[in-house]
PDB file of C-alpha atoms in Angstrom:
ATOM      1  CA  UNK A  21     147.040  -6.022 311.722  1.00  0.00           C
ATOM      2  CA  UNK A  22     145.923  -5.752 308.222  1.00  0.00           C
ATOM      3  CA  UNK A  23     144.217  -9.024 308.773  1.00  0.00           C
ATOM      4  CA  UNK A  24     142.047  -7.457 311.153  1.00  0.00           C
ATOM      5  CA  UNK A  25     141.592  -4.335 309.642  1.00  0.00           C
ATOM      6  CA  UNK A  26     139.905  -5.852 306.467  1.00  0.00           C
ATOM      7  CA  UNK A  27     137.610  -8.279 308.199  1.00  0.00           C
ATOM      8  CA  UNK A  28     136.884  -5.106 310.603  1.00  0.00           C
ATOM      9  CA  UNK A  29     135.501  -2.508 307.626  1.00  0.00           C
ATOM     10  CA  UNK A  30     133.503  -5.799 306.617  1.00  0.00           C
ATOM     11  CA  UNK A  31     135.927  -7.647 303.980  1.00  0.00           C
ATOM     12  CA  UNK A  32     135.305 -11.380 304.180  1.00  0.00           C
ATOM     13  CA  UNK A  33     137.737 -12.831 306.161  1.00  0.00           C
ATOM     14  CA  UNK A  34     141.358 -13.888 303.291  1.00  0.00           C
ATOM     15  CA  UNK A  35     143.853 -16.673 303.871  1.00  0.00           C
ATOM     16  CA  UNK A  36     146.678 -16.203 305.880  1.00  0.00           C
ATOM     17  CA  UNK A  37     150.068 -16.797 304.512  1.00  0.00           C
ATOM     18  CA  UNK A  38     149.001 -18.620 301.716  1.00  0.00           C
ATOM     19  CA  UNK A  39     150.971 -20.639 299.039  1.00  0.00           C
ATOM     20  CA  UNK A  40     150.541 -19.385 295.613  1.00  0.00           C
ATOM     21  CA  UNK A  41     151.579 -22.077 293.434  1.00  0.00           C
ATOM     22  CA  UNK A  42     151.938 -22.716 289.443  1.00  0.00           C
ATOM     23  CA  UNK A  43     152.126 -26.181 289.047  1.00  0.00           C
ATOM     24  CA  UNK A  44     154.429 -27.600 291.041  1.00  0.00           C
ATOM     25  CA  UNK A  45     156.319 -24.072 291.672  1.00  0.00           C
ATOM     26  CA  UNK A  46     155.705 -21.712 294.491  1.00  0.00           C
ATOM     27  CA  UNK A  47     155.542 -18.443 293.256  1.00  0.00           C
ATOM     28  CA  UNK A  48     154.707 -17.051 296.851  1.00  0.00           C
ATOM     29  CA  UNK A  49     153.666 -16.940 300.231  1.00  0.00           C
ATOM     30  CA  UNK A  50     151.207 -14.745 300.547  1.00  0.00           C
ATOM     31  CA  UNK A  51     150.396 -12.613 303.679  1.00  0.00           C
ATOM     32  CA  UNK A  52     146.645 -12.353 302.838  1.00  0.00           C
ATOM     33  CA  UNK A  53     145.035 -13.807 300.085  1.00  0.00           C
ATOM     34  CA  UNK A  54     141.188 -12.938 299.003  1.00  0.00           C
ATOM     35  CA  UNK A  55     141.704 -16.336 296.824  1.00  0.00           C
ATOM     36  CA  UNK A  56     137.602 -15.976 295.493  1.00  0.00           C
ATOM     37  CA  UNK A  57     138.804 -12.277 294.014  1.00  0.00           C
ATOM     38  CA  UNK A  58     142.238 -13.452 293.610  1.00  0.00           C
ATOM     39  CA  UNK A  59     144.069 -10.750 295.505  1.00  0.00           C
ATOM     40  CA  UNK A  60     147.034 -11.135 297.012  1.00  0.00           C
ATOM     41  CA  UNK A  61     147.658  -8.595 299.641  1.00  0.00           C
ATOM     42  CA  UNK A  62     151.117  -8.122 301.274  1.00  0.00           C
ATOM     43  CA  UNK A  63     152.492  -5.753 304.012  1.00  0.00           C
ATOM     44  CA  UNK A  64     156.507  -3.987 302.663  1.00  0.00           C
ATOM     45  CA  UNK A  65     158.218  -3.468 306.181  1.00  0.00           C
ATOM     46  CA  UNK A  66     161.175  -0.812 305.815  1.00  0.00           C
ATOM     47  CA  UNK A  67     163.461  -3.890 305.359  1.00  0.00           C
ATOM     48  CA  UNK A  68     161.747  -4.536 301.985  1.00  0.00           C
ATOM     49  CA  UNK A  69     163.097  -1.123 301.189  1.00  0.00           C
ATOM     50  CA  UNK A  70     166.253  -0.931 302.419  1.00  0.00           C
ATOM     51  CA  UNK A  71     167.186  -3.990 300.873  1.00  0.00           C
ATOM     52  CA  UNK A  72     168.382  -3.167 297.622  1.00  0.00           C
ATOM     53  CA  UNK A  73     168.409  -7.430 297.042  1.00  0.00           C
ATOM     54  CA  UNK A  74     164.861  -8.002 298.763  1.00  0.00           C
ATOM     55  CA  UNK A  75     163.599  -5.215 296.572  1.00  0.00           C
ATOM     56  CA  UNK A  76     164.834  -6.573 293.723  1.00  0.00           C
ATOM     57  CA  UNK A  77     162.929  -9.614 294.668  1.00  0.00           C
ATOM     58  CA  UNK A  78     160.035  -8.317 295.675  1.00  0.00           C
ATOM     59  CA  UNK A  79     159.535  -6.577 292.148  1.00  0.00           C
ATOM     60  CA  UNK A  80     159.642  -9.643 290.129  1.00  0.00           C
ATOM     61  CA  UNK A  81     157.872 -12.044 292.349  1.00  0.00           C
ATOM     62  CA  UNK A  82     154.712  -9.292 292.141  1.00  0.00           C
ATOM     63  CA  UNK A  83     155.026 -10.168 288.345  1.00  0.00           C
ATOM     64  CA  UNK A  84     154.758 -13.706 288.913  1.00  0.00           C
ATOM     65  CA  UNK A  85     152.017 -13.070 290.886  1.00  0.00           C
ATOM     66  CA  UNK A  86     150.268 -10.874 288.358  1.00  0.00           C
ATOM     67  CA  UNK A  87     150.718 -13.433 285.480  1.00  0.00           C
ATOM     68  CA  UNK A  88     149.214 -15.718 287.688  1.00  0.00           C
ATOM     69  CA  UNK A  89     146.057 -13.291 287.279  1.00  0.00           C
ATOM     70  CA  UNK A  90     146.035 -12.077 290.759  1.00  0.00           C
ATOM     71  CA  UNK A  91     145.892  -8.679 291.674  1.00  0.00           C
ATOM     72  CA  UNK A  92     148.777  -7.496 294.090  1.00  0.00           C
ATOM     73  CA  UNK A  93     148.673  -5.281 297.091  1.00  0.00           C
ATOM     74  CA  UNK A  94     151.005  -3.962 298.851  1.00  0.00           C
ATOM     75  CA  UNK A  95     151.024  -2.320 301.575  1.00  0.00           C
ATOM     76  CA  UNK A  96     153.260   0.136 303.856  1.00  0.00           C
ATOM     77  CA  UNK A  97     152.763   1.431 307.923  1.00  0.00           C
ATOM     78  CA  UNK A  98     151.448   4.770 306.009  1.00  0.00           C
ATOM     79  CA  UNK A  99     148.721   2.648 304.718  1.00  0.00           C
ATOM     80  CA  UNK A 100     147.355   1.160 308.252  1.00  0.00           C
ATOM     81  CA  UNK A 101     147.702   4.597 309.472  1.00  0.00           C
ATOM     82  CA  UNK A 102     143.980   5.869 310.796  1.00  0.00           C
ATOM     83  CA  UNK A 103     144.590   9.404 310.286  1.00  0.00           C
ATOM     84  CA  UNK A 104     145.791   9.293 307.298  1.00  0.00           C
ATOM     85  CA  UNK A 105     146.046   5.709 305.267  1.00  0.00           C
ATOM     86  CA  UNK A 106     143.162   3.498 306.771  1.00  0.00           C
ATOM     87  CA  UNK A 107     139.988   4.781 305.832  1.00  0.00           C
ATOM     88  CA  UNK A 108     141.557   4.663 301.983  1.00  0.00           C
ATOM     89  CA  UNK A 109     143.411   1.304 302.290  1.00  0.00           C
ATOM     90  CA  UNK A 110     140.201  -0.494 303.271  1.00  0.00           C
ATOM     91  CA  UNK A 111     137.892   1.780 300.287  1.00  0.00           C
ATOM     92  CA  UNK A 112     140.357   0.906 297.289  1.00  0.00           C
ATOM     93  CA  UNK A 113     140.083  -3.365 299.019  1.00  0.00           C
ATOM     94  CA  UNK A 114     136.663  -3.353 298.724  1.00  0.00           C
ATOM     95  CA  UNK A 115     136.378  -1.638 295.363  1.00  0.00           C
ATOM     96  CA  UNK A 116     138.668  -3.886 293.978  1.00  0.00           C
ATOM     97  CA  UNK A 117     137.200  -6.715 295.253  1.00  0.00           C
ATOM     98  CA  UNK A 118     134.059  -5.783 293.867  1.00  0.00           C
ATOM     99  CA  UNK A 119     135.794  -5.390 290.027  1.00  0.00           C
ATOM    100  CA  UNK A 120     137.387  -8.383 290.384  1.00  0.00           C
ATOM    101  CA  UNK A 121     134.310 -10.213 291.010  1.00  0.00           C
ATOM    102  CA  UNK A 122     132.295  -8.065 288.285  1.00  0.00           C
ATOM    103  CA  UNK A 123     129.876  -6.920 291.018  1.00  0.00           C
TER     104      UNK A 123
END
């Protein structure tokens, strides 16, 4: 869904479930991946929460993928929400594509 609701406010279309590598080590897979802008954008299901392990995980592989110089995203249900989360979601995207790519 967030897939589709980038490409649908006019974000070129990212890479889906992409391998973000350094080296020969995978730092992630990425849901979407804007790989000119280099930004990494990933959807946090409750289970990401509730998981006091996954958390844990999630936190330092969103450094890895920072010191890779990618910018990371992620994103909740509150954010694909169109009442409340969409119309702001798909605004701060395409502003930070634009910084990222010094336009």
């Amino acid at each position: 869904m967030t897939r589709l609701v980038l490409v649908e406010s006019g974000y070129p279309e990212p890479a889906v479930n992409f391998q973000l590598m350094s080296g020969e080590r995978r730092i992630a897979r990425l849901d979407l991946a804007d790989l000119r802008a280099r930004i990494a954008y990933e959807y946090d299901g409750d289970g990401h929460r509730k998981d006091k392990r996954q958390w844990r995980l999630d936190i330092t592989r969103s450094r890895e993928i920072q010191g890779e110089r990618w910018s990371h995203v992620r994103l909740t249900v509150a954010d694909l929400e169109p009442a409340t989360g969409l119309e702001t979601f798909t605004s701060y995207a395409h502003r930070l594509r634009a910084e990222r790519l010094g336009e």
